[in-house]
Short mmCIF file of C-alpha atoms in Angstrom, two decimals:
data_model
loop_
_atom_site.label_atom_id
_atom_site.label_comp_id
_atom_site.label_asym_id
_atom_site.label_seq_id
_atom_site.Cartn_x
_atom_site.Cartn_y
_atom_site.Cartn_z
CA MET P 60 124.18 118.71 106.77
CA HIS P 61 120.50 117.99 107.16
CA GLU P 62 119.51 114.79 108.94
CA MET P 63 116.17 113.04 108.52
CA LYS P 64 114.04 113.46 111.64
CA GLN P 65 113.67 110.23 113.61
CA TRP P 66 111.71 108.99 116.61
CA ARG P 67 112.49 105.78 118.48
CA GLY P 68 110.29 103.92 120.93
CA TYR P 69 108.22 100.78 121.48
CA GLY P 70 110.13 98.90 118.81
CA PHE P 71 109.67 101.64 116.19
CA ARG P 72 112.21 103.83 114.37
CA VAL P 73 110.28 106.34 112.26
CA ASN P 74 110.07 109.84 110.87
CA PRO P 75 107.58 111.19 113.43
CA PHE P 76 105.65 113.55 111.15
CA VAL P 77 105.28 111.09 108.28
CA PHE P 78 104.43 108.12 110.48
CA PHE P 79 101.96 109.69 112.89
CA VAL P 80 100.18 111.90 110.33
CA SER P 81 99.78 109.14 107.75
CA ALA P 82 98.78 106.51 110.33
CA GLY P 83 96.37 108.98 111.91
CA LEU P 84 94.73 109.84 108.59
CA ILE P 85 94.32 106.19 107.67
CA VAL P 86 92.83 105.24 111.04
CA ALA P 87 90.55 108.28 111.04
CA PHE P 88 89.25 107.54 107.56
CA VAL P 89 88.55 103.90 108.41
CA ALA P 90 86.89 104.80 111.73
CA PHE P 91 84.68 107.45 110.14
CA GLY P 92 83.81 105.14 107.26
CA THR P 93 82.85 102.37 109.67
CA ILE P 94 80.68 104.57 111.89
CA PHE P 95 79.16 106.81 109.21
CA THR P 96 79.01 104.47 106.21
CA GLY P 97 76.21 106.27 104.37
CA ALA P 98 77.63 109.76 104.83
CA THR P 99 81.09 108.60 103.77
CA ALA P 100 79.75 106.94 100.62
CA GLN P 101 77.82 110.08 99.66
CA ALA P 102 80.83 112.33 100.26
CA VAL P 103 83.18 110.10 98.30
CA ASP P 104 80.71 109.79 95.41
CA ALA P 105 80.38 113.58 95.27
CA ILE P 106 84.16 114.00 95.22
CA GLN P 107 84.49 111.38 92.48
CA ALA P 108 81.81 113.02 90.35
CA THR P 109 83.52 116.41 90.64
CA ILE P 110 86.96 115.07 89.78
CA VAL P 111 85.82 112.95 86.84
CA THR P 112 83.50 115.55 85.32
CA LYS P 113 85.70 118.63 85.68
CA LEU P 114 89.27 117.36 86.00
CA GLY P 115 89.35 113.96 84.31
CA TRP P 116 91.25 115.34 81.32
CA ILE P 117 94.21 116.03 83.62
CA TYR P 118 94.72 112.30 84.13
CA SER P 119 94.82 111.72 80.37
CA LEU P 120 97.37 114.48 79.80
CA VAL P 121 99.62 113.47 82.70
CA VAL P 122 99.62 109.76 81.87
CA GLY P 123 100.33 110.51 78.20
CA ALA P 124 103.15 112.88 79.16
CA LEU P 125 104.73 110.24 81.40
CA LEU P 126 104.92 107.75 78.52
CA VAL P 127 106.43 110.37 76.19
CA PHE P 128 108.96 111.30 78.89
CA VAL P 129 110.07 107.70 79.37
CA LEU P 130 110.56 107.23 75.62
CA ALA P 131 112.46 110.53 75.43
CA VAL P 132 114.88 109.42 78.17
CA LEU P 133 115.39 106.09 76.40
CA ALA P 134 116.20 107.94 73.17
CA VAL P 135 119.20 109.79 74.70
CA PRO P 136 122.34 107.56 74.58
CA LYS P 137 124.20 109.34 77.39
CA PHE P 138 121.19 108.89 79.68
CA ARG P 139 120.87 105.19 78.83
CA ARG P 140 124.46 104.48 79.91
CA LEU P 141 124.06 105.87 83.43
CA ARG P 142 123.75 103.32 86.23
CA LEU P 143 121.23 103.38 89.04
CA GLY P 144 124.05 103.30 91.55
CA PRO P 145 127.82 103.85 91.55
CA ALA P 146 129.59 103.38 88.23
CA ASP P 147 130.93 99.96 89.28
CA SER P 148 127.63 98.66 90.69
CA ARG P 149 125.88 95.65 89.21
CA PRO P 150 122.34 94.26 89.59
CA GLU P 151 121.55 92.33 92.78
CA TYR P 152 119.00 89.99 91.19
CA THR P 153 118.91 87.74 88.15
CA TYR P 154 116.65 88.72 85.29
CA PHE P 155 114.15 86.00 86.19
CA SER P 156 113.88 87.09 89.84
CA TRP P 157 113.75 90.75 88.80
CA PHE P 158 110.98 90.25 86.24
CA ALA P 159 109.07 88.06 88.69
CA MET P 160 109.14 90.77 91.36
CA LEU P 161 108.20 93.50 88.86
CA PHE P 162 105.24 91.53 87.58
CA SER P 163 104.03 90.45 91.03
CA ALA P 164 104.15 93.93 92.50
CA GLY P 165 102.93 95.82 89.44
CA MET P 166 99.87 93.85 88.40
CA GLY P 167 99.38 90.61 90.33
CA ILE P 168 95.84 90.25 91.61
CA GLY P 169 94.41 92.66 89.06
CA LEU P 170 95.24 90.40 86.11
CA LEU P 171 93.47 87.48 87.72
CA PHE P 172 90.48 89.60 88.71
CA TYR P 173 90.01 91.33 85.34
CA GLY P 174 91.66 88.86 82.91
CA VAL P 175 88.30 87.36 81.92
CA ALA P 176 85.92 90.00 83.22
CA GLU P 177 87.20 93.14 81.47
CA PRO P 178 87.32 91.83 77.87
CA VAL P 179 83.86 90.28 78.26
CA LEU P 180 82.40 93.47 79.76
CA HIS P 181 83.90 95.61 76.97
CA TYR P 182 82.59 93.12 74.40
CA SER P 183 79.04 93.36 75.73
CA ASN P 184 79.13 97.13 76.28
CA PRO P 185 81.87 98.92 74.29
CA PRO P 186 81.94 102.73 74.09
CA HIS P 187 80.30 104.31 71.02
CA THR P 188 79.81 101.03 69.09
CA PRO P 189 77.27 98.18 69.22
CA GLY P 190 78.19 95.31 71.54
CA GLY P 191 78.09 91.58 70.95
CA THR P 192 79.81 91.58 67.54
CA ALA P 193 83.17 90.45 66.16
CA ASP P 194 84.23 94.10 65.87
CA ALA P 195 83.24 94.62 69.50
CA ALA P 196 85.49 91.69 70.49
CA LEU P 197 88.52 93.32 68.82
CA GLU P 198 87.66 96.66 70.42
CA ALA P 199 87.32 94.93 73.79
CA MET P 200 90.85 93.54 73.62
CA ARG P 201 92.30 96.82 72.34
CA LEU P 202 90.77 98.68 75.29
CA THR P 203 91.98 96.03 77.71
CA PHE P 204 95.54 96.30 76.34
CA PHE P 205 95.29 100.08 76.58
CA HIS P 206 94.35 100.00 80.26
CA TRP P 207 97.01 97.44 81.20
CA GLY P 208 99.80 98.34 78.79
CA LEU P 209 102.61 100.84 78.33
CA HIS P 210 100.97 103.72 80.19
CA ALA P 211 100.76 101.90 83.52
CA TRP P 212 104.39 100.85 83.41
CA ALA P 213 105.54 104.30 82.27
CA ILE P 214 104.04 105.72 85.47
CA TYR P 215 105.93 103.17 87.55
CA ILE P 216 109.16 103.76 85.62
CA VAL P 217 109.23 107.50 86.33
CA VAL P 218 108.79 106.98 90.07
CA GLY P 219 111.10 103.97 90.28
CA MET P 220 113.85 105.52 88.16
CA ALA P 221 113.76 108.81 90.07
CA LEU P 222 114.02 107.07 93.43
CA ALA P 223 116.77 104.67 92.36
CA PHE P 224 118.70 107.44 90.62
CA PHE P 225 118.82 109.87 93.54
CA SER P 226 119.07 107.26 96.27
CA TYR P 227 121.69 104.93 94.81
CA ARG P 228 123.76 107.47 92.87
CA HIS P 229 123.63 110.27 95.43
CA ASP P 230 122.99 108.55 98.77
CA LEU P 231 119.73 110.37 99.38
CA PRO P 232 117.06 108.56 101.44
CA LEU P 233 114.98 105.98 99.58
CA THR P 234 111.78 108.01 99.87
CA ILE P 235 109.61 109.91 97.41
CA ARG P 236 110.94 113.26 98.65
CA SER P 237 114.44 112.49 97.35
CA ALA P 238 113.20 112.63 93.76
CA PHE P 239 112.83 116.41 94.13
CA TYR P 240 116.35 117.28 95.25
CA PRO P 241 117.24 119.11 92.00
CA VAL P 242 114.12 121.27 92.45
CA LEU P 243 113.88 121.72 96.24
CA GLY P 244 117.44 121.11 97.37
CA GLU P 245 117.81 120.72 101.15
CA ARG P 246 114.15 121.60 101.63
CA ILE P 247 113.29 117.97 100.92
CA TYR P 248 114.19 117.36 104.58
CA GLY P 249 111.53 119.82 105.76
CA ILE P 250 107.76 120.07 105.64
CA TYR P 251 107.58 119.84 101.82
CA GLY P 252 109.29 116.47 101.83
CA ASP P 253 107.21 115.27 104.77
CA LEU P 254 103.97 116.12 102.98
CA VAL P 255 105.06 114.33 99.80
CA ASP P 256 105.86 111.18 101.78
CA VAL P 257 102.56 111.35 103.71
CA LEU P 258 100.66 111.56 100.43
CA ALA P 259 102.65 108.59 99.11
CA VAL P 260 101.86 106.52 102.22
CA PHE P 261 98.19 107.41 102.06
CA GLY P 262 97.88 106.50 98.38
CA THR P 263 99.86 103.29 98.82
CA MET P 264 97.74 102.08 101.73
CA PHE P 265 94.46 102.71 99.93
CA GLY P 266 95.70 101.28 96.65
CA ILE P 267 96.98 98.12 98.34
CA SER P 268 93.83 97.71 100.43
CA THR P 269 91.67 97.99 97.32
CA SER P 270 93.71 95.26 95.66
CA LEU P 271 93.53 93.07 98.75
CA GLY P 272 89.78 93.52 98.92
CA LEU P 273 89.44 92.44 95.28
CA GLY P 274 91.72 89.48 95.92
CA VAL P 275 89.74 88.28 98.93
CA MET P 276 86.47 88.55 97.02
CA GLN P 277 87.93 86.46 94.20
CA VAL P 278 89.44 83.82 96.50
CA ASN P 279 86.09 83.55 98.27
CA ALA P 280 84.35 83.15 94.89
CA GLY P 281 86.84 80.44 93.94
CA LEU P 282 86.39 78.48 97.15
CA ALA P 283 82.64 78.79 96.71
CA ALA P 284 82.92 77.45 93.15
CA LEU P 285 84.80 74.46 94.57
CA GLY P 286 81.99 73.91 97.05
CA LEU P 287 84.21 74.48 100.08
CA VAL P 288 82.69 77.61 101.63
CA ALA P 289 79.86 80.05 101.13
CA GLU P 290 80.49 83.38 99.43
CA ASP P 291 79.90 85.84 102.28
CA ILE P 292 81.55 88.52 104.40
CA VAL P 293 82.40 86.16 107.28
CA ASN P 294 84.53 83.93 105.09
CA GLN P 295 86.12 86.97 103.46
CA LEU P 296 87.19 88.22 106.89
CA LEU P 297 88.59 84.80 107.79
CA LEU P 298 90.51 84.76 104.52
CA ILE P 299 91.94 88.21 105.22
CA ALA P 300 93.08 87.06 108.65
CA GLY P 301 94.70 83.89 107.35
CA ILE P 302 96.41 85.37 104.32
CA THR P 303 97.56 88.43 106.29
CA ALA P 304 99.20 86.08 108.79
CA VAL P 305 101.16 84.45 105.97
CA ALA P 306 102.03 87.88 104.55
CA THR P 307 103.26 88.97 107.97
CA VAL P 308 105.68 86.05 108.16
CA SER P 309 106.90 86.85 104.65
CA VAL P 310 107.41 90.56 105.25
CA MET P 311 109.24 89.93 108.54
CA SER P 312 111.66 87.62 106.73
CA GLY P 313 112.66 90.49 104.43
CA LEU P 314 113.00 91.10 100.71
CA ASN P 315 115.63 88.51 99.84
CA LYS P 316 113.88 85.61 101.54
CA GLY P 317 110.13 86.09 101.67
CA ILE P 318 109.19 88.42 98.85
CA ARG P 319 111.75 87.14 96.33
CA LEU P 320 110.80 83.49 96.84
CA LEU P 321 107.07 84.22 96.80
CA SER P 322 107.43 86.29 93.63
CA ARG P 323 109.21 83.44 91.87
CA PHE P 324 106.54 80.98 93.02
CA ASN P 325 103.75 83.30 91.86
CA LEU P 326 105.26 83.72 88.43
CA MET P 327 105.86 80.00 87.95
CA ALA P 328 102.37 79.03 89.19
CA GLY P 329 100.83 81.76 87.05
CA LEU P 330 102.71 80.53 83.98
CA ILE P 331 101.42 77.00 84.62
CA LEU P 332 97.84 78.30 84.75
CA LEU P 333 98.47 80.39 81.65
CA GLY P 334 99.95 77.43 79.79
CA PHE P 335 97.02 75.23 80.77
CA VAL P 336 94.46 77.65 79.34
CA LEU P 337 96.56 78.26 76.22
CA LEU P 338 96.98 74.55 75.45
CA ILE P 339 93.49 73.41 76.42
CA GLY P 340 91.79 76.43 74.89
CA PRO P 341 91.71 77.62 71.24
CA THR P 342 95.50 77.89 70.96
CA PHE P 343 95.87 79.03 67.36
CA PHE P 344 92.90 81.39 67.60
CA ILE P 345 94.50 83.05 70.63
CA ALA P 346 97.87 83.42 68.86
CA ARG P 347 96.31 84.87 65.72
CA ALA P 348 94.12 87.24 67.71
CA LEU P 349 97.04 88.44 69.87
CA VAL P 350 99.03 89.62 66.86
CA GLY P 351 96.10 91.57 65.46
CA GLU P 352 95.21 93.06 68.84
CA ILE P 353 98.73 94.37 69.43
CA GLY P 354 98.54 96.02 66.01
CA ALA P 355 95.15 97.55 66.79
CA TYR P 356 96.48 98.81 70.13
CA LEU P 357 99.57 100.45 68.62
CA GLU P 358 97.59 101.86 65.69
CA ASP P 359 95.31 103.94 67.91
CA LEU P 360 97.61 104.53 70.88
CA VAL P 361 97.66 108.33 70.60
CA GLY P 362 93.92 108.62 70.01
CA LEU P 363 93.10 106.38 72.96
CA THR P 364 95.52 108.28 75.20
CA LEU P 365 93.92 111.65 74.52
CA ARG P 366 90.30 110.48 74.39
CA THR P 367 88.13 112.54 76.76
CA ASP P 368 84.62 111.70 75.48
CA ALA P 369 83.61 115.36 75.68
CA PHE P 370 80.71 114.80 73.25
CA HIS P 371 79.66 111.31 74.33
CA GLY P 372 79.25 111.63 78.07
CA ILE P 373 81.71 110.68 80.77
CA ALA P 374 80.14 107.47 82.14
CA TRP P 375 82.22 104.85 80.31
CA GLN P 376 85.52 106.66 80.68
CA ARG P 377 84.76 107.32 84.35
CA ASP P 378 84.16 103.65 85.05
CA TRP P 379 87.17 102.40 83.11
CA THR P 380 89.99 104.59 81.78
CA LEU P 381 89.95 107.30 84.44
CA PHE P 382 89.58 104.73 87.19
CA TYR P 383 92.59 102.82 85.89
CA TRP P 384 94.72 105.96 85.49
CA GLY P 385 93.82 107.02 89.01
CA TRP P 386 94.52 103.56 90.37
CA TRP P 387 97.91 103.27 88.65
CA ILE P 388 98.91 106.76 89.81
CA SER P 389 97.87 106.07 93.40
CA TRP P 390 99.81 102.78 93.23
CA SER P 391 102.91 104.44 91.75
CA PRO P 392 104.63 105.31 95.06
CA PHE P 393 104.32 101.67 96.11
CA VAL P 394 105.26 100.01 92.83
CA GLY P 395 107.83 102.66 91.91
CA MET P 396 109.62 102.38 95.24
CA PHE P 397 109.52 98.60 95.14
CA ILE P 398 110.96 98.63 91.60
CA ALA P 399 113.69 101.01 92.76
CA ARG P 400 114.42 98.75 95.71
CA VAL P 401 115.12 95.76 93.45
CA SER P 402 116.80 97.61 90.54
CA ARG P 403 120.03 98.93 92.06
CA GLY P 404 122.97 98.58 89.67
CA ARG P 405 121.03 98.42 86.41
CA THR P 406 121.64 100.95 83.66
CA VAL P 407 118.93 103.51 82.91
CA GLY P 408 118.50 102.00 79.45
CA GLY P 409 118.25 98.45 80.77
CA PHE P 410 115.89 99.55 83.51
CA ILE P 411 113.48 101.31 81.15
CA THR P 412 113.58 98.56 78.53
CA GLY P 413 113.07 95.83 81.10
CA VAL P 414 110.29 97.51 83.06
CA LEU P 415 108.43 98.91 80.05
CA LEU P 416 108.54 95.99 77.63
CA VAL P 417 108.79 92.69 79.51
CA PRO P 418 105.92 93.16 82.01
CA THR P 419 103.80 94.79 79.30
CA MET P 420 104.26 91.82 76.97
CA LEU P 421 103.57 89.35 79.79
CA THR P 422 100.42 91.31 80.58
CA PHE P 423 99.32 91.30 76.93
CA VAL P 424 99.89 87.55 76.67
CA TRP P 425 97.95 86.94 79.88
CA MET P 426 95.03 89.11 78.81
CA ALA P 427 95.06 87.66 75.30
CA VAL P 428 94.98 84.07 76.54
CA PHE P 429 92.22 84.50 79.10
CA GLY P 430 90.30 87.26 77.32
CA ASN P 431 90.34 85.70 73.85
CA ALA P 432 89.56 82.25 75.21
CA ALA P 433 86.54 83.64 77.07
CA LEU P 434 85.40 85.58 73.99
CA HIS P 435 85.83 82.43 71.90
CA VAL P 436 83.46 80.61 74.26
CA GLU P 437 80.95 83.44 73.87
CA LEU P 438 81.25 83.82 70.08
CA PHE P 439 81.89 80.28 68.87
CA GLY P 440 81.25 77.98 71.82
CA THR P 441 78.57 77.33 74.39
CA GLY P 442 78.14 81.03 75.25
CA GLY P 443 77.05 82.27 78.63
CA MET P 444 80.19 84.26 79.51
CA VAL P 445 78.45 87.66 79.34
CA ALA P 446 75.75 86.45 81.71
CA ALA P 447 78.33 84.88 84.05
CA VAL P 448 80.42 88.06 84.24
CA ASN P 449 77.37 90.27 84.75
CA ASP P 450 76.32 87.93 87.55
CA SER P 451 79.68 88.04 89.36
CA VAL P 452 82.84 89.85 88.32
CA PRO P 453 84.90 88.16 91.11
CA GLY P 454 83.61 84.78 89.92
CA ALA P 455 84.26 85.43 86.20
CA LEU P 456 87.56 83.51 86.12
CA TYR P 457 86.00 80.47 87.78
CA ALA P 458 82.96 80.56 85.49
CA PHE P 459 85.36 80.49 82.54
CA LEU P 460 87.47 77.63 83.96
CA ASP P 461 84.25 75.70 84.54
CA ARG P 462 83.88 75.54 80.76
CA LEU P 463 87.28 73.82 80.32
CA PRO P 464 88.38 70.25 81.12
CA LEU P 465 90.00 69.46 84.49
CA THR P 466 87.91 72.16 86.14
CA PRO P 467 88.65 71.32 89.81
CA ILE P 468 92.41 71.25 89.22
CA SER P 469 92.48 74.54 87.29
CA GLN P 470 90.23 76.27 89.84
CA VAL P 471 92.42 75.12 92.74
CA LEU P 472 95.53 76.33 90.88
CA ALA P 473 93.87 79.69 90.17
CA THR P 474 93.00 80.08 93.84
CA VAL P 475 96.58 79.29 94.88
CA VAL P 476 97.92 81.88 92.41
CA ILE P 477 95.49 84.54 93.66
CA MET P 478 96.46 83.85 97.26
CA GLY P 479 100.13 84.01 96.34
CA TYR P 480 99.71 87.40 94.69
CA PHE P 481 97.64 88.54 97.68
CA VAL P 482 100.54 87.73 100.02
CA THR P 483 103.09 89.33 97.69
CA SER P 484 101.07 92.54 97.36
CA SER P 485 100.56 92.72 101.11
CA ASP P 486 104.17 92.16 102.12
CA SER P 487 105.55 94.33 99.30
CA GLY P 488 103.21 97.14 100.33
CA SER P 489 104.18 96.74 103.99
CA LEU P 490 107.86 96.94 103.10
CA ILE P 491 107.38 100.11 101.04
CA ILE P 492 105.20 101.90 103.59
CA ASP P 493 107.75 100.92 106.22
CA ILE P 494 110.55 102.51 104.20
CA LEU P 495 108.51 105.68 103.59
CA THR P 496 107.60 106.19 107.24
CA SER P 497 111.09 105.40 108.52
CA GLY P 498 112.79 108.06 106.42
CA GLY P 499 114.18 105.67 103.82
CA ASP P 500 115.53 102.98 106.15
CA PRO P 501 115.31 99.65 104.26
CA ASP P 502 115.95 97.63 107.43
CA ALA P 503 113.39 98.93 109.91
CA PRO P 504 112.68 97.00 113.14
CA LEU P 505 110.59 93.83 112.90
CA GLY P 506 107.86 95.29 115.10
CA GLN P 507 107.45 98.12 112.64
CA ARG P 508 107.10 95.72 109.71
CA LEU P 509 104.55 93.74 111.70
CA PHE P 510 102.53 96.89 112.40
CA TRP P 511 102.12 97.82 108.73
CA ALA P 512 101.41 94.25 107.59
CA LEU P 513 98.62 93.95 110.15
CA THR P 514 97.35 97.45 109.39
CA GLU P 515 96.84 96.61 105.72
CA GLY P 516 94.78 93.56 106.62
CA ALA P 517 92.79 95.54 109.18
CA VAL P 518 92.04 98.33 106.69
CA ALA P 519 90.83 95.89 104.04
CA ALA P 520 88.72 94.00 106.60
CA THR P 521 87.19 97.14 108.09
CA LEU P 522 86.22 98.49 104.70
CA LEU P 523 84.70 95.20 103.60
CA VAL P 524 82.59 95.10 106.78
CA ALA P 525 81.56 98.71 106.27
CA GLY P 526 80.69 98.05 102.64
CA GLY P 527 83.31 100.61 101.72
CA LEU P 528 85.32 98.87 99.03
CA GLN P 529 83.81 101.08 96.34
CA ALA P 530 84.56 104.11 98.50
CA LEU P 531 88.13 102.87 98.84
CA GLN P 532 88.51 102.63 95.07
CA THR P 533 87.22 106.18 94.79
CA ALA P 534 89.64 107.29 97.48
CA ALA P 535 92.48 105.85 95.39
CA LEU P 536 91.24 107.89 92.42
CA THR P 537 90.99 111.00 94.61
CA THR P 538 94.49 110.52 96.01
CA ALA P 539 95.81 110.29 92.47
CA LEU P 540 94.77 113.84 91.59
CA PRO P 541 97.31 115.70 93.76
CA PHE P 542 99.91 113.04 93.07
CA SER P 543 99.49 113.70 89.33
CA PHE P 544 101.08 117.10 89.86
CA VAL P 545 103.79 115.48 91.96
CA LEU P 546 104.59 113.24 88.98
CA VAL P 547 104.84 116.23 86.64
CA LEU P 548 107.36 117.89 88.95
CA MET P 549 109.17 114.56 89.29
CA MET P 550 109.72 114.44 85.51
CA VAL P 551 111.28 117.91 85.59
CA SER P 552 113.51 116.98 88.51
CA LEU P 553 114.63 113.67 87.02
CA TRP P 554 115.49 115.26 83.67
CA ARG P 555 117.70 117.78 85.49
CA GLY P 556 119.41 114.98 87.36
CA LEU P 557 120.05 112.93 84.24
CA ARG P 558 121.49 115.93 82.42
CA ALA P 559 123.76 116.79 85.34
CA ASP P 560 125.11 113.26 85.78
CA SER P 561 125.69 112.73 82.07
CA ALA P 562 127.74 115.92 81.74
CA PRO P 563 131.52 115.28 81.64
CA GLU P 564 133.47 115.88 84.87
CA THR P 565 130.47 117.29 86.70
CA ASP P 566 130.23 117.64 90.45
CA HIS P 567 126.92 115.85 90.40
CA VAL P 568 125.21 117.03 93.57
CA SER P 569 126.31 120.63 93.18
CA ALA P 570 125.01 120.56 89.63
CA LEU P 571 121.73 119.00 90.70
CA ALA P 572 120.91 121.31 93.57
CA PRO P 573 119.34 124.72 92.91
CA ALA P 574 121.79 127.56 93.43
CA ARG P 575 120.04 128.71 96.62
CA ALA P 576 120.23 125.22 98.16
CA ARG P 577 123.53 123.73 97.09
CA PRO P 578 125.18 121.78 99.90
CA HIS P 579 128.30 123.94 100.19
CA GLU P 580 126.15 127.07 100.42
CA ALA P 581 123.61 125.55 102.77
CA HIS P 582 126.18 124.15 105.21
CA GLY P 583 129.01 126.62 104.94
CA ALA P 584 131.41 124.22 103.24
CA GLU P 585 133.89 125.45 100.70
CA PRO P 586 132.85 125.34 97.05
CA GLY P 587 133.73 122.08 95.38
CA HIS P 588 133.08 119.96 98.49
CA THR P 589 129.79 118.13 98.56
CA ALA P 590 127.73 117.23 101.59
CA SER P 591 128.52 113.86 103.12
CA HIS P 592 125.15 112.38 102.17
CA ALA P 593 125.73 113.08 98.47
CA HIS P 594 127.55 110.27 96.73
CA ASN P 595 129.76 110.91 93.73
CA PRO P 596 129.57 107.84 91.48
CA ALA P 597 133.05 108.46 90.16
CA GLY P 598 134.41 108.07 93.67
CA GLU P 599 136.05 111.49 93.61
#
């Protein structure tokens, strides 16, 4: 039987290769970026240009394939009935807590940052059509729904379902490597598995740090709008320090206390802000527009998915669609593992339906309320939203709230919600990186949790000081390229696993493992006896 490598010392309990290589790469990148800011920016820009120009179509194909795969799994009744855990397992969390954690981890800060800014930017500068018109407004919302809709959650579903399936049904470690057991067999415990987990840690850290950087910029803009502080790097660093301290307390308290309670608070506070804008704003206009925008989104879903702009130039797609696909893919180890962590006991069908539809609809409602209300101001009200967004994307939300009644109250509430999502993203990311680097241990030592929580804050702060936030976003896009191929292999592996477990009277692990790596062959056991780390859901 293969055991996961482990190193203990100084309050840590980690997989030595995954921990030291990933931590070393992160520290080296930050140090180099701080010392050689100009050279780093040039190198990253060159890498981004190469990827987008020559390989951008890969993102479109992979993301489209992931959505088709998820729908295909949902269409198979025997797959839908399988549980993400033993046959008698049941969900640990209520639907409300589960949806709150999904939404907080999956989108969070991004919705607040782009909820006003993206629709207005698409309205003023849509691809291939004139901006500033009623048609441009509809196109703006369709594109916004496209970037934040089904595709993003399909990516998270594949990772989350694969991890939950192989970890909770077959007692494999809760790490990315376990998703490849049907393909690699026992080799997941070797260098191949280590490299997959290192890549997942690297992408998660950079994706989280990008989000935290955006969040700090927006909180700073909000406090500046309230007249409390200036909008500058010093205050952004102070905010990072303060909010990271709160996140550290949360992550050290664990999933059931800190993250669950914060997620519920975030969702409730966010719904209050959403309800305020919906009721104070053009309520019936928003509702009417939302229905039409969902129809427009679904009508052109295939065309949007496969759009590559081969004849129109790559600039718009580079700045928007490809960036989002890269960002969601680089985030997928983090969000997917977090979703797996909170989804034990749910059926495959319930898991897919819940993760795909509920957060997507909440996202559409959020974007419709804030986006349509902002566009209504621009088209039928006092105007000025295009100029405000062009002046400051982080300040776009506050510029919009300034045009509504009760401005100070709504701006304070928005700032509280952003800070709440900042803390949730930070402590969720710390928890996931901790699990990855400890070989799947969900209860790593407190000192280890503290290390990763502080590291995230330090990375975001260092990159803000170095002016490297844009480079960090590009690094997330770059990390997504190799992980795209990991996701393709993950679909193959998960399909094999689902087929094996849905077959009647199947020895699940023996059926899942490749012939050359089945446990009884790898360890000398007699045929018909599985390795001790492979759980048979039927209890046989």
